[in-house]
Short mmCIF file of C-alpha atoms in Angstrom, two decimals:
data_model
loop_
_atom_site.label_atom_id
_atom_site.label_comp_id
_atom_site.label_asym_id
_atom_site.label_seq_id
_atom_site.Cartn_x
_atom_site.Cartn_y
_atom_site.Cartn_z
CA MET A 1 85.03 92.91 113.52
CA PHE A 2 88.28 91.44 114.47
CA LYS A 3 90.03 92.37 111.15
CA GLN A 4 88.25 96.29 111.14
CA LEU A 5 89.37 96.35 114.64
CA LEU A 6 93.25 95.55 113.83
CA LEU A 7 92.77 97.79 110.07
CA ILE A 8 91.99 101.25 112.35
CA PHE A 9 95.09 100.17 115.03
CA VAL A 10 97.38 99.58 112.42
CA GLY A 11 96.20 102.37 110.06
CA GLY A 12 96.14 104.67 113.89
CA GLY A 13 99.47 103.98 114.27
CA LEU A 14 100.84 104.77 110.90
CA GLY A 15 98.80 108.35 110.40
CA SER A 16 100.76 108.94 114.57
CA THR A 17 103.68 108.44 112.81
CA PHE A 18 103.48 110.51 110.29
CA ARG A 19 102.82 113.42 112.24
CA TYR A 20 105.25 112.58 114.80
CA LEU A 21 107.56 113.57 112.40
CA ILE A 22 106.05 116.29 110.60
CA SER A 23 105.20 117.59 114.23
CA LYS A 24 109.35 116.98 115.06
CA SER A 25 110.21 118.90 111.64
CA LEU A 26 107.67 122.61 111.79
CA ASN A 27 107.15 122.70 115.22
CA SER A 28 109.75 125.13 116.34
CA GLU A 29 109.74 126.98 119.35
CA ARG A 30 111.24 130.46 116.88
CA PHE A 31 107.58 130.25 115.71
CA PHE A 32 104.61 131.04 116.93
CA ILE A 33 102.47 128.59 116.15
CA PRO A 34 103.26 124.99 115.60
CA TYR A 35 102.71 124.56 112.10
CA GLY A 36 103.50 121.14 112.08
CA THR A 37 100.09 120.09 114.03
CA PHE A 38 98.39 122.74 111.40
CA THR A 39 100.15 121.16 108.46
CA ALA A 40 99.09 117.40 109.85
CA ASN A 41 95.89 118.41 110.35
CA ILE A 42 94.91 120.19 106.79
CA LEU A 43 96.71 117.66 105.36
CA GLY A 44 94.59 115.22 106.22
CA SER A 45 91.04 116.95 106.25
CA LEU A 46 92.63 117.05 102.90
CA LEU A 47 93.64 113.24 102.36
CA LEU A 48 90.27 112.43 104.26
CA GLY A 49 87.88 114.44 101.61
CA LEU A 50 90.25 112.96 98.92
CA VAL A 51 89.04 109.26 100.62
CA LEU A 52 85.57 109.60 101.14
CA GLY A 53 84.81 111.96 97.91
CA TYR A 54 86.41 108.47 95.73
CA ALA A 55 84.15 106.38 97.95
CA ALA A 56 81.52 108.04 96.86
CA LYS A 57 81.69 107.84 93.80
CA HIS A 58 83.13 104.85 92.61
CA ASN A 59 82.68 101.98 94.44
CA PHE A 60 86.83 100.62 94.53
CA LEU A 61 87.67 101.28 97.70
CA ASN A 62 86.48 98.94 99.58
CA SER A 63 84.59 99.51 103.22
CA ASN A 64 88.14 98.19 105.02
CA THR A 65 90.48 100.45 102.96
CA VAL A 66 87.85 103.54 103.74
CA LEU A 67 88.07 102.37 107.18
CA PHE A 68 92.04 101.73 107.28
CA LEU A 69 92.72 105.47 105.74
CA ALA A 70 90.16 107.57 106.43
CA VAL A 71 89.44 106.04 110.46
CA GLY A 72 92.64 105.06 110.92
CA PHE A 73 95.03 106.80 109.13
CA CYS A 74 93.45 110.06 108.61
CA GLY A 75 92.60 109.78 113.13
CA GLY A 76 95.66 109.22 114.19
CA PHE A 77 97.58 111.21 111.62
CA THR A 78 95.24 114.76 112.93
CA THR A 79 94.61 116.01 116.51
CA PHE A 80 92.44 117.79 117.99
CA SER A 81 93.42 117.46 121.39
CA THR A 82 97.01 119.20 120.41
CA PHE A 83 95.47 121.36 118.53
CA VAL A 84 93.34 122.55 121.72
CA PHE A 85 96.50 122.08 123.40
CA GLU A 86 98.24 124.85 121.50
CA ASN A 87 95.59 126.95 121.33
CA GLN A 88 94.71 126.94 124.74
CA SER A 89 99.01 127.48 125.84
CA LEU A 90 98.69 130.71 123.27
CA LEU A 91 96.02 131.80 124.78
CA ARG A 92 98.16 131.59 129.07
CA SER A 93 100.82 133.47 126.60
CA GLY A 94 99.11 135.97 126.50
CA ASP A 95 99.70 135.70 122.78
CA TYR A 96 96.20 136.38 121.39
CA LEU A 97 97.39 137.73 117.94
CA ASN A 98 98.68 134.15 116.63
CA PHE A 99 95.99 132.49 118.89
CA PHE A 100 92.94 134.30 115.95
CA PHE A 101 95.20 132.93 113.28
CA TYR A 102 96.09 129.27 114.17
CA ALA A 103 92.52 128.54 115.81
CA PHE A 104 90.08 130.56 113.34
CA GLY A 105 93.17 129.44 110.36
CA SER A 106 93.36 125.96 111.41
CA ILE A 107 89.31 125.57 111.22
CA ILE A 108 88.60 127.42 108.78
CA ILE A 109 91.66 126.30 105.88
CA GLY A 110 91.28 122.51 107.56
CA ILE A 111 86.95 122.85 106.17
CA LEU A 112 88.58 123.99 102.98
CA ALA A 113 90.68 121.87 103.06
CA VAL A 114 87.37 119.33 103.01
CA VAL A 115 85.91 120.49 101.17
CA LEU A 116 89.01 120.86 98.29
CA GLY A 117 89.30 117.15 98.69
CA LEU A 118 86.03 115.63 98.32
CA PHE A 119 85.45 117.77 94.87
CA LEU A 120 88.22 116.37 93.65
CA GLY A 121 87.96 113.11 94.92
CA LYS A 122 84.27 112.62 93.26
CA LEU A 123 86.14 113.97 89.40
CA SER A 124 88.36 111.43 89.33
#
């Protein structure tokens, strides 16, 4: 059990670090939508689908690798709390159009990214 928790901890730390770097490079006040969070969430959704799709088709990935990548890395890389806070900020500022595009675009594209990842993961 300790090994699995350590794998999740390290994977989550790496995922969070990569999310921070993407957010720092892509989020900007000159854009109305926080593209860094959007990018991290979509890439994380795609990666989660790829990992789980590949793991479902092949027995190559053991449960520890899936924990590290899916629960740890993808869990740390994607961020629901930041997504919700950014949407609340858009609503509070009265920017309903960008709220709509960011909120619904993230959800729809995120779901499509997981489905695509699952499909691609099962192809290989």
